[in-house]
Coordinates of C-alpha atoms and ligand atoms in Angstrom, one line a residue:
M1 CA 115.6 -136.8 97.7
N2 CA 115.2 -133.8 95.4
K3 CA 112.0 -132.0 94.8
V4 CA 111.3 -133.7 91.4
A5 CA 111.9 -137.2 92.9
H6 CA 109.6 -136.2 95.8
Y7 CA 106.8 -135.1 93.5
L8 CA 107.1 -138.3 91.4
Q9 CA 107.1 -140.4 94.6
E10 CA 103.9 -138.8 95.6
H11 CA 102.2 -139.2 92.3
L12 CA 103.4 -142.5 90.9
S13 CA 102.2 -145.9 92.1
G14 CA 105.6 -147.4 91.1
E15 CA 108.7 -146.8 93.1
V16 CA 111.0 -143.8 92.8
V17 CA 114.6 -144.2 94.0
T18 CA 117.6 -141.9 94.3
S19 CA 119.9 -144.0 96.4
V20 CA 123.6 -143.8 95.4
D21 CA 123.8 -147.5 94.7
A22 CA 120.8 -147.5 92.4
L23 CA 122.1 -144.4 90.5
K24 CA 125.5 -146.1 90.1
Y25 CA 123.9 -149.4 88.9
F26 CA 121.9 -147.6 86.2
S27 CA 124.8 -145.4 85.2
T28 CA 126.0 -148.0 82.7
D29 CA 124.5 -150.3 80.1
G30 CA 126.3 -152.7 77.7
S31 CA 128.2 -149.8 76.1
I32 CA 131.6 -148.2 76.8
F33 CA 129.8 -145.1 78.3
S34 CA 128.7 -144.1 81.7
I35 CA 126.2 -141.3 82.7
T36 CA 124.8 -141.1 86.2
P37 CA 121.1 -140.4 86.3
S38 CA 119.4 -138.4 89.0
I39 CA 116.2 -140.4 89.5
I40 CA 115.2 -144.0 88.9
T41 CA 111.5 -144.8 88.5
Y42 CA 109.9 -148.2 88.2
P43 CA 106.6 -147.5 86.4
R44 CA 103.8 -149.8 87.6
N45 CA 101.5 -149.0 84.7
E46 CA 101.0 -146.7 81.7
N47 CA 99.6 -144.0 84.0
D48 CA 102.9 -143.7 85.8
V49 CA 104.7 -143.3 82.5
R50 CA 102.1 -140.7 81.4
K51 CA 102.4 -138.7 84.6
T52 CA 106.2 -138.7 84.4
A53 CA 106.2 -137.4 80.9
R54 CA 103.5 -134.8 81.6
F55 CA 105.5 -133.5 84.6
T56 CA 108.8 -133.2 82.7
W57 CA 106.9 -131.5 79.9
Q58 CA 105.4 -128.9 82.3
L59 CA 108.9 -128.3 83.8
A60 CA 110.3 -127.9 80.3
E61 CA 107.6 -125.3 79.6
R62 CA 109.2 -123.4 82.5
N63 CA 112.7 -123.9 81.1
R64 CA 113.7 -126.7 83.4
F65 CA 114.8 -129.7 81.4
I66 CA 114.8 -133.2 82.9
P67 CA 115.4 -135.9 80.3
I68 CA 113.7 -139.3 80.4
T69 CA 115.5 -142.5 79.3
A70 CA 113.4 -145.6 79.0
R71 CA 115.2 -148.7 80.0
G72 CA 114.7 -152.5 79.6
L73 CA 117.5 -154.7 80.9
G74 CA 120.3 -152.3 79.8
S75 CA 122.1 -154.7 77.4
N76 CA 122.2 -152.1 74.7
T77 CA 125.8 -151.7 73.4
S78 CA 125.4 -148.3 71.8
G79 CA 124.9 -146.3 75.0
A80 CA 121.2 -145.6 74.6
A81 CA 119.9 -147.0 77.9
I82 CA 121.7 -144.5 80.1
G83 CA 120.9 -140.8 80.6
E84 CA 121.2 -137.8 82.9
G85 CA 117.7 -137.3 84.3
I86 CA 115.0 -139.9 85.0
V87 CA 115.7 -143.5 84.0
A88 CA 112.4 -145.3 83.7
V89 CA 113.0 -149.0 84.3
F90 CA 110.2 -151.1 82.6
P91 CA 111.0 -154.8 83.5
A92 CA 110.2 -154.4 87.2
H93 CA 106.4 -154.2 86.8
M94 CA 105.4 -153.7 83.2
N95 CA 106.4 -157.2 82.1
R96 CA 103.2 -159.1 81.2
V97 CA 101.9 -161.0 78.2
L98 CA 98.5 -159.3 77.8
E99 CA 97.0 -161.3 75.0
L100 CA 98.1 -164.3 72.9
D101 CA 95.9 -165.5 70.0
S102 CA 97.2 -169.0 69.4
K103 CA 95.3 -169.2 66.1
S104 CA 96.7 -166.1 64.4
G105 CA 99.8 -166.0 66.5
E106 CA 99.3 -162.3 67.3
V107 CA 100.6 -161.4 70.7
T108 CA 100.3 -158.2 72.8
V109 CA 102.8 -157.5 75.6
E110 CA 104.1 -154.9 78.0
P111 CA 107.6 -153.6 77.1
G112 CA 109.4 -154.9 80.2
L113 CA 108.7 -158.5 79.4
N114 CA 111.9 -160.6 79.1
F115 CA 112.4 -161.6 75.4
G116 CA 113.4 -165.2 76.4
K117 CA 110.2 -165.6 78.5
L118 CA 108.0 -164.4 75.6
Q119 CA 109.8 -166.8 73.2
Q120 CA 109.1 -169.7 75.7
A121 CA 105.4 -168.7 75.9
L122 CA 105.2 -168.6 72.1
H123 CA 106.9 -172.0 71.7
T124 CA 104.2 -173.6 73.8
H125 CA 101.7 -172.4 71.2
G126 CA 103.8 -173.5 68.3
R127 CA 104.9 -170.0 67.4
F128 CA 108.1 -167.9 67.7
L129 CA 109.4 -164.4 67.1
P130 CA 112.3 -164.8 64.6
P131 CA 114.3 -161.6 65.0
Y132 CA 115.5 -162.5 68.5
P133 CA 118.8 -161.1 69.7
S134 CA 121.4 -163.5 71.0
S135 CA 120.9 -161.6 74.3
L136 CA 117.3 -162.7 74.5
E137 CA 117.7 -164.2 78.0
Y138 CA 118.9 -160.9 79.5
S139 CA 116.9 -158.3 77.5
T140 CA 113.3 -157.1 77.0
I141 CA 110.9 -157.0 74.2
G142 CA 110.6 -153.3 74.6
G143 CA 114.3 -152.9 74.3
A144 CA 114.3 -155.0 71.2
V145 CA 111.5 -153.0 69.5
A146 CA 113.0 -149.7 70.5
T147 CA 116.3 -150.8 69.0
N148 CA 114.9 -152.8 66.0
T149 CA 116.9 -155.9 66.8
G150 CA 117.9 -158.6 64.5
G151 CA 119.8 -161.8 64.9
E152 CA 120.8 -165.1 63.5
K153 CA 117.4 -165.6 61.7
S154 CA 117.5 -162.1 60.0
I155 CA 118.7 -163.5 56.7
K156 CA 115.2 -165.1 56.3
Y157 CA 113.0 -162.9 58.5
G158 CA 114.7 -159.4 58.7
N159 CA 114.6 -157.2 61.8
I160 CA 111.8 -157.0 64.4
S161 CA 110.3 -154.0 62.5
N162 CA 108.8 -156.6 60.2
F163 CA 106.8 -158.1 63.1
V164 CA 105.5 -155.0 65.0
K165 CA 101.8 -154.5 64.1
G166 CA 101.0 -151.7 66.6
L167 CA 102.0 -149.9 69.7
R168 CA 100.7 -147.8 72.6
V169 CA 103.0 -144.9 73.2
V170 CA 103.2 -142.1 75.7
L171 CA 104.2 -138.9 73.9
S172 CA 106.7 -136.4 75.3
N173 CA 103.8 -134.3 76.7
G174 CA 102.2 -137.3 78.5
E175 CA 99.4 -137.9 75.9
V176 CA 98.9 -141.6 75.0
I177 CA 98.4 -142.7 71.4
E178 CA 97.8 -146.0 69.7
T179 CA 99.6 -146.7 66.4
R180 CA 98.8 -149.2 63.6
R181 CA 98.4 -148.9 59.8
L182 CA 95.5 -146.5 59.1
S183 CA 93.5 -146.2 55.9
K184 CA 93.3 -142.9 54.1
K185 CA 89.9 -142.2 55.7
E186 CA 91.2 -143.0 59.2
L187 CA 94.2 -140.8 58.6
S188 CA 92.0 -137.8 57.7
K189 CA 90.3 -138.2 61.1
K190 CA 93.6 -138.2 62.9
L191 CA 94.6 -135.1 60.9
G192 CA 91.6 -133.3 62.3
L193 CA 92.4 -133.9 66.0
S194 CA 93.1 -130.8 68.0
T195 CA 95.5 -132.7 70.3
H196 CA 99.3 -133.2 70.3
E197 CA 98.5 -136.5 68.5
G198 CA 96.7 -134.5 65.7
E199 CA 99.7 -132.1 65.5
I200 CA 102.0 -135.0 65.1
Y201 CA 100.0 -136.6 62.3
R202 CA 99.7 -133.3 60.5
A203 CA 103.4 -132.4 60.8
V204 CA 104.7 -135.9 59.9
D205 CA 102.3 -136.1 56.9
T206 CA 103.5 -132.6 55.7
L207 CA 107.2 -133.5 56.3
I208 CA 106.8 -136.6 54.1
E209 CA 104.8 -134.9 51.4
E210 CA 107.2 -132.0 51.2
N211 CA 110.3 -134.3 51.1
H212 CA 108.9 -137.4 49.3
E213 CA 111.9 -137.7 47.0
L214 CA 114.3 -137.7 49.9
V215 CA 112.1 -140.1 51.9
D216 CA 112.0 -142.4 48.9
K217 CA 115.8 -142.5 48.9
L218 CA 115.6 -144.3 52.2
K219 CA 113.9 -147.2 50.5
S220 CA 116.8 -147.6 48.1
F221 CA 119.2 -148.2 51.0
A222 CA 120.9 -151.4 50.0
T223 CA 121.2 -153.0 53.3
R224 CA 119.2 -153.9 56.5
T225 CA 119.6 -151.0 58.9
S226 CA 118.4 -149.8 62.3
S227 CA 120.1 -146.4 62.0
G228 CA 118.1 -143.1 61.7
Y229 CA 114.3 -143.1 61.5
N230 CA 112.3 -145.3 59.2
L231 CA 110.3 -142.5 57.5
A232 CA 110.1 -144.5 54.3
E233 CA 107.6 -147.0 55.8
V234 CA 105.1 -144.5 57.2
K235 CA 103.1 -143.5 54.2
H236 CA 102.5 -146.1 51.5
K237 CA 101.5 -145.6 47.9
D238 CA 97.9 -146.5 48.7
K239 CA 98.0 -143.4 51.1
S240 CA 97.7 -145.7 54.2
F241 CA 99.7 -144.3 57.1
D242 CA 101.4 -145.7 60.2
L243 CA 103.5 -144.0 62.8
T244 CA 104.7 -147.5 64.2
P245 CA 107.8 -147.7 62.0
L246 CA 109.1 -144.4 63.4
F247 CA 108.9 -145.6 67.0
V248 CA 110.5 -149.0 66.2
G249 CA 114.2 -148.4 66.3
S250 CA 113.9 -144.9 67.7
Q251 CA 115.7 -145.8 70.9
G252 CA 113.2 -144.0 73.1
T253 CA 113.8 -140.7 71.4
L254 CA 110.3 -140.2 70.0
G255 CA 108.0 -141.7 72.7
L256 CA 107.8 -144.2 75.6
I257 CA 106.4 -147.5 74.5
T258 CA 103.8 -149.0 76.9
R259 CA 102.3 -151.8 74.8
I260 CA 103.4 -153.8 71.8
T261 CA 101.4 -156.0 69.4
L262 CA 103.5 -158.4 67.3
E263 CA 102.9 -160.9 64.6
T264 CA 104.7 -164.2 65.1
E265 CA 105.8 -167.2 62.9
A266 CA 105.0 -170.9 63.1
Y267 CA 107.8 -172.5 65.1
T268 CA 109.7 -175.5 63.6
P269 CA 111.8 -177.1 66.4
R270 CA 113.2 -179.6 63.9
T271 CA 116.0 -178.0 62.0
T272 CA 119.0 -179.1 59.9
L273 CA 122.4 -177.6 60.4
V274 CA 125.2 -177.9 57.8
V275 CA 128.7 -176.9 59.0
G276 CA 131.9 -176.5 56.9
N277 CA 135.3 -175.0 57.6
C278 CA 136.9 -172.6 55.1
E279 CA 140.4 -171.4 55.0
Q280 CA 140.0 -168.3 52.9
I281 CA 137.6 -165.4 52.8
V282 CA 137.0 -165.9 49.0
Q283 CA 135.9 -169.5 49.6
A284 CA 133.4 -168.4 52.3
E285 CA 132.1 -165.6 50.0
A286 CA 131.7 -168.0 47.1
I287 CA 129.7 -170.4 49.2
V288 CA 127.5 -167.8 50.9
S289 CA 126.7 -166.1 47.7
K290 CA 125.4 -169.5 46.2
L291 CA 123.5 -170.2 49.5
R292 CA 121.7 -166.8 49.1
E293 CA 120.4 -167.9 45.7
M294 CA 118.8 -171.1 47.1
K295 CA 115.1 -171.6 46.6
I296 CA 114.7 -172.8 50.2
V297 CA 116.1 -169.8 52.1
P298 CA 118.4 -170.8 55.0
S299 CA 117.1 -169.6 58.4
A300 CA 120.7 -168.7 59.4
I301 CA 124.1 -168.4 57.7
E302 CA 126.6 -167.7 60.5
L303 CA 130.4 -167.2 60.5
I304 CA 133.0 -167.5 63.2
D305 CA 136.6 -166.8 62.4
G306 CA 139.8 -168.5 63.7
G307 CA 141.0 -165.3 65.4
L308 CA 137.9 -165.4 67.7
L309 CA 138.4 -169.1 68.5
D310 CA 142.0 -168.4 69.4
F311 CA 141.1 -165.6 71.6
I312 CA 138.4 -167.6 73.5
D313 CA 140.9 -170.5 73.8
K314 CA 143.5 -168.2 75.3
T315 CA 141.1 -166.5 77.7
N316 CA 139.3 -169.7 78.9
P317 CA 140.2 -172.9 77.1
N318 CA 137.7 -174.9 79.0
L319 CA 134.9 -173.1 77.3
I320 CA 135.9 -174.2 73.9
K321 CA 137.8 -177.5 74.3
N322 CA 134.8 -179.8 73.6
L323 CA 133.3 -177.6 70.9
V324 CA 136.0 -177.4 68.2
K325 CA 139.3 -179.2 67.6
K326 CA 142.7 -177.6 67.2
P327 CA 144.2 -176.4 64.9
F328 CA 141.3 -174.0 64.5
P329 CA 140.0 -173.4 61.0
G330 CA 140.2 -170.0 59.3
I331 CA 136.4 -169.6 59.1
I332 CA 133.6 -171.8 60.3
L333 CA 130.3 -171.5 58.4
M334 CA 127.0 -172.7 59.9
V335 CA 124.0 -173.0 57.7
E336 CA 120.6 -173.7 59.1
F337 CA 117.2 -174.7 57.5
N338 CA 113.9 -174.5 59.4
D339 CA 111.5 -175.3 56.6
P340 CA 108.4 -177.0 58.2
N341 CA 108.7 -179.8 55.6
D342 CA 111.3 -182.4 56.6
R343 CA 111.9 -183.5 53.0
A344 CA 112.5 -179.9 51.9
Q345 CA 115.1 -179.5 54.7
A346 CA 116.9 -182.7 53.7
K347 CA 116.9 -181.6 50.0
A348 CA 118.3 -178.1 51.0
A349 CA 121.0 -179.7 53.2
K350 CA 122.1 -182.0 50.3
Q351 CA 122.3 -179.0 48.0
T352 CA 124.2 -177.0 50.6
K353 CA 126.7 -179.9 51.1
K354 CA 127.2 -179.8 47.3
I355 CA 127.8 -176.1 47.3
F356 CA 130.6 -176.6 49.9
E357 CA 132.1 -179.4 47.9
E358 CA 132.2 -177.2 44.8
S359 CA 134.7 -175.1 46.8
G360 CA 136.6 -178.2 47.9
I361 CA 135.2 -178.3 51.4
Q362 CA 133.6 -181.3 53.1
A363 CA 130.6 -180.1 55.1
K364 CA 128.7 -182.1 57.7
V365 CA 125.0 -182.3 58.0
H366 CA 123.5 -182.4 61.6
T367 CA 120.0 -183.3 62.5
D368 CA 120.6 -184.7 65.9
D369 CA 119.5 -182.2 68.6
V370 CA 122.5 -182.8 70.9
E371 CA 125.0 -182.3 68.1
K372 CA 123.2 -179.2 66.9
N373 CA 123.1 -177.7 70.4
E374 CA 126.9 -178.2 70.8
I375 CA 127.5 -176.3 67.6
W376 CA 125.1 -173.5 68.5
K377 CA 126.9 -173.3 71.9
L378 CA 130.0 -172.2 70.0
R379 CA 128.1 -169.5 68.1
D380 CA 126.5 -168.3 71.4
L381 CA 129.9 -168.2 73.0
A382 CA 131.1 -166.0 70.1
S383 CA 128.1 -163.6 70.7
S384 CA 128.7 -163.3 74.4
F385 CA 132.3 -162.6 74.0
I386 CA 131.9 -158.8 74.7
G387 CA 133.9 -157.9 77.8
F388 CA 136.1 -161.0 77.7
G389 CA 139.8 -160.2 78.1
E390 CA 143.2 -160.7 79.6
S391 CA 144.5 -158.4 82.3
T392 CA 142.8 -155.0 81.8
R393 CA 142.2 -155.4 78.1
R394 CA 138.6 -156.1 77.1
A395 CA 136.8 -157.0 73.9
L396 CA 134.9 -153.7 73.4
P397 CA 131.6 -153.2 71.5
I398 CA 132.7 -150.2 69.4
I399 CA 132.6 -151.4 65.8
E400 CA 130.3 -154.4 66.3
D401 CA 127.4 -153.9 63.9
G402 CA 128.4 -152.7 60.4
V403 CA 126.6 -154.2 57.4
V404 CA 127.4 -153.8 53.7
P405 CA 125.7 -154.9 50.4
F406 CA 126.5 -158.5 50.0
D407 CA 128.7 -158.0 46.9
Q408 CA 131.1 -156.1 49.1
F409 CA 131.5 -159.1 51.5
P410 CA 135.2 -159.9 50.6
V411 CA 136.2 -156.3 50.5
F412 CA 134.6 -155.6 53.8
L413 CA 136.1 -158.6 55.6
K414 CA 139.5 -157.9 54.1
G415 CA 139.2 -154.2 55.1
I416 CA 138.4 -155.3 58.7
Y417 CA 141.5 -157.6 58.8
D418 CA 143.7 -154.8 57.4
L419 CA 142.3 -152.3 59.9
F420 CA 143.3 -154.6 62.8
K421 CA 146.8 -155.2 61.3
R422 CA 147.4 -151.5 60.8
N423 CA 146.5 -151.0 64.5
N424 CA 148.5 -153.9 65.8
L425 CA 145.4 -155.8 67.0
V426 CA 144.4 -159.4 66.7
P427 CA 141.2 -159.7 64.7
A428 CA 138.3 -161.7 66.2
V429 CA 135.2 -161.7 64.0
W430 CA 131.8 -163.5 63.9
G431 CA 128.5 -162.6 62.4
H432 CA 125.7 -163.0 60.0
A433 CA 127.6 -164.0 56.9
G434 CA 124.5 -164.2 54.8
E435 CA 124.0 -160.5 55.1
A436 CA 127.7 -159.4 55.4
N437 CA 126.9 -158.1 58.9
F438 CA 129.9 -158.8 61.1
H439 CA 130.5 -158.3 64.8
I440 CA 134.1 -157.4 65.7
Y441 CA 135.4 -156.6 69.1
P442 CA 138.8 -155.1 69.3
Q443 CA 140.6 -155.9 72.6
L444 CA 141.7 -152.6 74.3
D445 CA 142.3 -151.2 77.7
I446 CA 139.8 -148.3 78.0
A447 CA 141.8 -146.9 80.9
Q448 CA 145.0 -146.3 78.9
L449 CA 145.3 -143.1 77.0
G450 CA 147.1 -144.8 74.1
D451 CA 144.3 -147.4 73.7
R452 CA 141.6 -144.7 73.9
Q453 CA 143.2 -142.8 71.1
K454 CA 143.5 -146.0 69.1
M455 CA 139.8 -146.7 69.8
F456 CA 138.7 -143.4 68.3
R457 CA 141.0 -144.0 65.3
I458 CA 139.5 -147.5 64.8
L459 CA 136.0 -146.1 65.1
D460 CA 136.7 -143.6 62.4
E461 CA 138.4 -145.9 60.0
Y462 CA 135.8 -148.6 60.4
Y463 CA 132.7 -146.5 60.0
N464 CA 134.3 -144.7 57.0
L465 CA 134.9 -148.1 55.5
V466 CA 131.3 -149.2 56.0
I467 CA 129.9 -146.0 54.6
A468 CA 132.3 -146.0 51.6
L469 CA 131.2 -149.6 50.7
G470 CA 127.5 -148.4 50.6
G471 CA 126.6 -150.1 53.9
S472 CA 125.0 -149.1 57.2
T473 CA 126.9 -148.4 60.4
S474 CA 124.3 -150.4 62.2
A475 CA 122.3 -153.4 61.1
Q476 CA 120.6 -154.1 64.4
N477 CA 122.3 -152.4 67.5
N478 CA 121.3 -148.9 66.4
D479 CA 123.0 -145.5 66.6
G480 CA 122.8 -144.8 70.3
R481 CA 125.7 -142.5 71.3
I482 CA 128.6 -144.4 69.7
R483 CA 127.3 -144.3 66.1
A484 CA 125.4 -141.0 66.4
P485 CA 128.4 -139.0 65.2
Y486 CA 128.2 -141.0 61.9
V487 CA 124.5 -140.6 61.1
E488 CA 124.9 -137.5 59.0
K489 CA 127.8 -139.0 57.1
L490 CA 125.8 -142.1 56.5
Y491 CA 122.6 -140.5 55.2
G492 CA 123.8 -137.1 54.0
S493 CA 123.0 -133.7 55.4
E494 CA 119.6 -133.3 53.8
M495 CA 118.4 -136.5 55.4
Y496 CA 120.0 -135.5 58.7
I497 CA 118.0 -132.3 58.7
L498 CA 114.9 -134.3 58.0
F499 CA 115.6 -136.6 60.9
N500 CA 116.1 -133.5 63.2
K501 CA 112.8 -132.0 62.0
L502 CA 111.1 -135.3 62.9
K503 CA 112.6 -135.4 66.3
D504 CA 111.4 -131.8 66.9
I505 CA 107.8 -132.8 65.9
F506 CA 107.7 -135.5 68.5
D507 CA 109.9 -134.0 71.2
P508 CA 110.2 -130.3 70.9
Y509 CA 111.9 -129.9 74.3
K510 CA 114.3 -132.7 73.7
I511 CA 113.2 -134.5 76.9
L512 CA 113.3 -138.0 75.4
N513 CA 116.8 -139.6 75.5
P514 CA 118.8 -136.6 74.3
G515 CA 122.3 -137.3 73.2
V516 CA 121.1 -140.5 71.4
K517 CA 121.0 -140.7 67.6
L518 CA 121.1 -137.0 66.7
G519 CA 123.1 -133.9 67.6
V520 CA 126.2 -135.7 68.7
G521 CA 129.8 -135.4 67.6
I522 CA 132.9 -137.4 68.6
E523 CA 133.9 -134.7 71.0
D524 CA 130.6 -135.2 72.9
I525 CA 131.2 -138.8 73.6
K526 CA 134.8 -138.6 74.7
P527 CA 133.9 -137.2 78.2
I528 CA 131.4 -140.0 79.0
L529 CA 133.8 -142.9 78.4
R530 CA 133.9 -145.4 81.2
S531 CA 137.2 -145.9 83.0
S532 CA 136.9 -149.7 82.7
Y533 CA 134.6 -151.9 80.7
S534 CA 132.5 -154.8 82.0
L535 CA 129.0 -156.1 81.6
D536 CA 128.4 -156.1 85.4
N537 CA 124.8 -155.1 85.0
L538 CA 124.1 -158.4 83.3
H539 CA 125.9 -160.8 85.7
D540 CA 122.5 -162.0 87.0
H541 CA 121.6 -163.2 83.6
L542 CA 124.7 -163.8 81.6
P543 CA 127.3 -166.5 82.3
R544 CA 130.7 -164.8 81.9
A545 CA 134.2 -166.2 81.4
Ligands
FAD601 C1 126.3 -160.1 74.6 C2 125.3 -159.3 73.9 C3 124.8 -159.9 72.7 C4 123.8 -159.1 72.0 N1 123.3 -159.7 70.8 C5 122.4 -159.0 70.1 C6 121.8 -159.5 68.9 O1 122.1 -160.7 68.5 N2 121.0 -158.7 68.1 C7 120.7 -157.5 68.5 O2 119.9 -156.8 67.8 N3 121.2 -156.9 69.7 C8 122.0 -157.6 70.4 N4 122.5 -157.1 71.6 C9 122.1 -155.7 72.0 C10 120.9 -155.7 73.0 O3 121.0 -156.8 73.9 C11 119.5 -155.7 72.3 O4 119.4 -154.6 71.5 C12 118.3 -155.8 73.3 O5 117.2 -156.0 72.5 C13 118.2 -154.7 74.2 O6 117.2 -155.0 75.1 P1 117.2 -154.4 76.6 O7 116.0 -154.8 77.3 O8 118.5 -154.7 77.2 O9 117.1 -152.8 76.3 P2 117.9 -151.6 76.9 O10 119.4 -151.8 76.6 O11 117.5 -151.4 78.3 O12 117.4 -150.4 76.0 C14 117.6 -150.4 74.6 C15 117.0 -149.2 74.0 O13 115.6 -149.3 74.0 C16 115.0 -148.2 74.7 N5 113.8 -148.6 75.4 C17 113.7 -149.7 76.3 N6 112.4 -149.8 76.7 C18 111.7 -148.8 76.1 C19 110.4 -148.4 76.1 N7 109.5 -149.0 76.9 N8 110.0 -147.3 75.4 C20 110.9 -146.7 74.6 N9 112.2 -147.0 74.5 C21 112.6 -148.1 75.2 C22 116.1 -147.6 75.6 O14 115.9 -146.3 75.8 C23 117.3 -147.9 74.7 O15 117.4 -146.9 73.8 C24 123.4 -157.8 72.4 C25 124.0 -157.3 73.5 C26 124.9 -158.0 74.3 C27 125.5 -157.4 75.5

């Protein structure tokens, strides 16, 4: 065990591990990358996190740089849960619900808590957290907040950033801060502090004031995004101020989250699901654009294409045989309503059926739980399709999260199909149709040079398409390492400089998850490609084909 690990072992109450097996296990996440860390820590409490950060800060002051990567359950597909130095694994000990107010629905938790467990606890109080990822059973709430996740309900509720009320965060120098929206008066107190916290408040406030036109531009971003840093939500017109939006979606690059307070929504277990099959993109687009105009907002508008159904059928026909009949339709559209009022749901379902009929499609309304579960199984199958494959080819998460303004829906989807055709690949698409946010997994063999070259060609063509259509490279899975080379192109160089200045304010020694979000080019990610792709680290939690 090296000196740093030895020091940490002596000073932390949680475990410190440097065994080859552990380092190998934590060298991958859900992405196509691999980086072997040098030390694994399992913080038992906030003090452990604080001591780790303080120690690495002191080393950095003496020109010795040991990065820290926070980690939940490592399901991130952008390569943000791996790193060279210390990987701090939160789910082992820091995994409790600390407070749940069943009246207001406000809940305070530790970051390592499994998202699925939190959701179960909330359900028993008639509440739920709507922006849950489809990976909720094998991911943490800390990972979700640090990534700014979204999911099937995001058409109605947006990303998790809309639900985070406050945080406790360990800063890069080991200081602990609490964030929440502050009044002008409370802000002026913070601005007067002589601590690192005070420096941060002063520097962020100045950065926003000096660049307010640029910061305002972030607000005009047409689509939901988890890319970059959410500077636009820090200072409001009434001069109130909140650092929380910066940490949400920062992928552990600005601070280490130790406590999260969230708002929740009333849970309606009774839902109505309307399902219809389309043959053409234009049909689907026409239907979805009318659905988006409805008074009762659908709680989900999901799409699965025939290419994906074909692929699942080829890989493992048993998985799909009872869920959808052959020949598979071109596109399946699923529309859900969760309005608390049953009559409102019935009315919305009738209206939705009519919208489908106007495009010549007979849609079916489902209220029976067994039927609905079967249909959602199909959607869940689509979402867990990463890593499926024949022989050594795997469905890779490399272009899985682009989102464009809704009026670009048909151009985007056609652009995706053309891209696959040009590259001799079979398209397989699913996603959140209501927001033109599609998940696409090209099937490639990462070990083959030809496929690797193709992969980088696809990456470039795809992200250029998304940016050209005025979209965001990431609606919910964030920049990480894979999309970091496109952040500057997405936002422009002025904004990119601003993001870098912000990073410097919080993390001047670049200890926190370096190589994620900023300062990364395509050439930097090529050497860290895995030689084969799998989601081995999730086998405990995720049924695989
Ligand atoms: C099959 C599959 C389906 C998925 N579906 C969705 C989906 O529907 N929607 C979606 O948004 N995502 C989805 N994801 C991506 C991923 O599962 C989510 O982003 C999830 O919330 C990550 O949680 P985690 O615990 O695995 O975090 P990790 O992967 O361990 O970490 C994610 C990021 O959070 C940071 N982090 C973790 N804990 C902390 C902390 N305490 N302080 C600071 N930073 C921290 C890490 O450094 C990293 O940058 C999917 C992934 C897979 C493999």
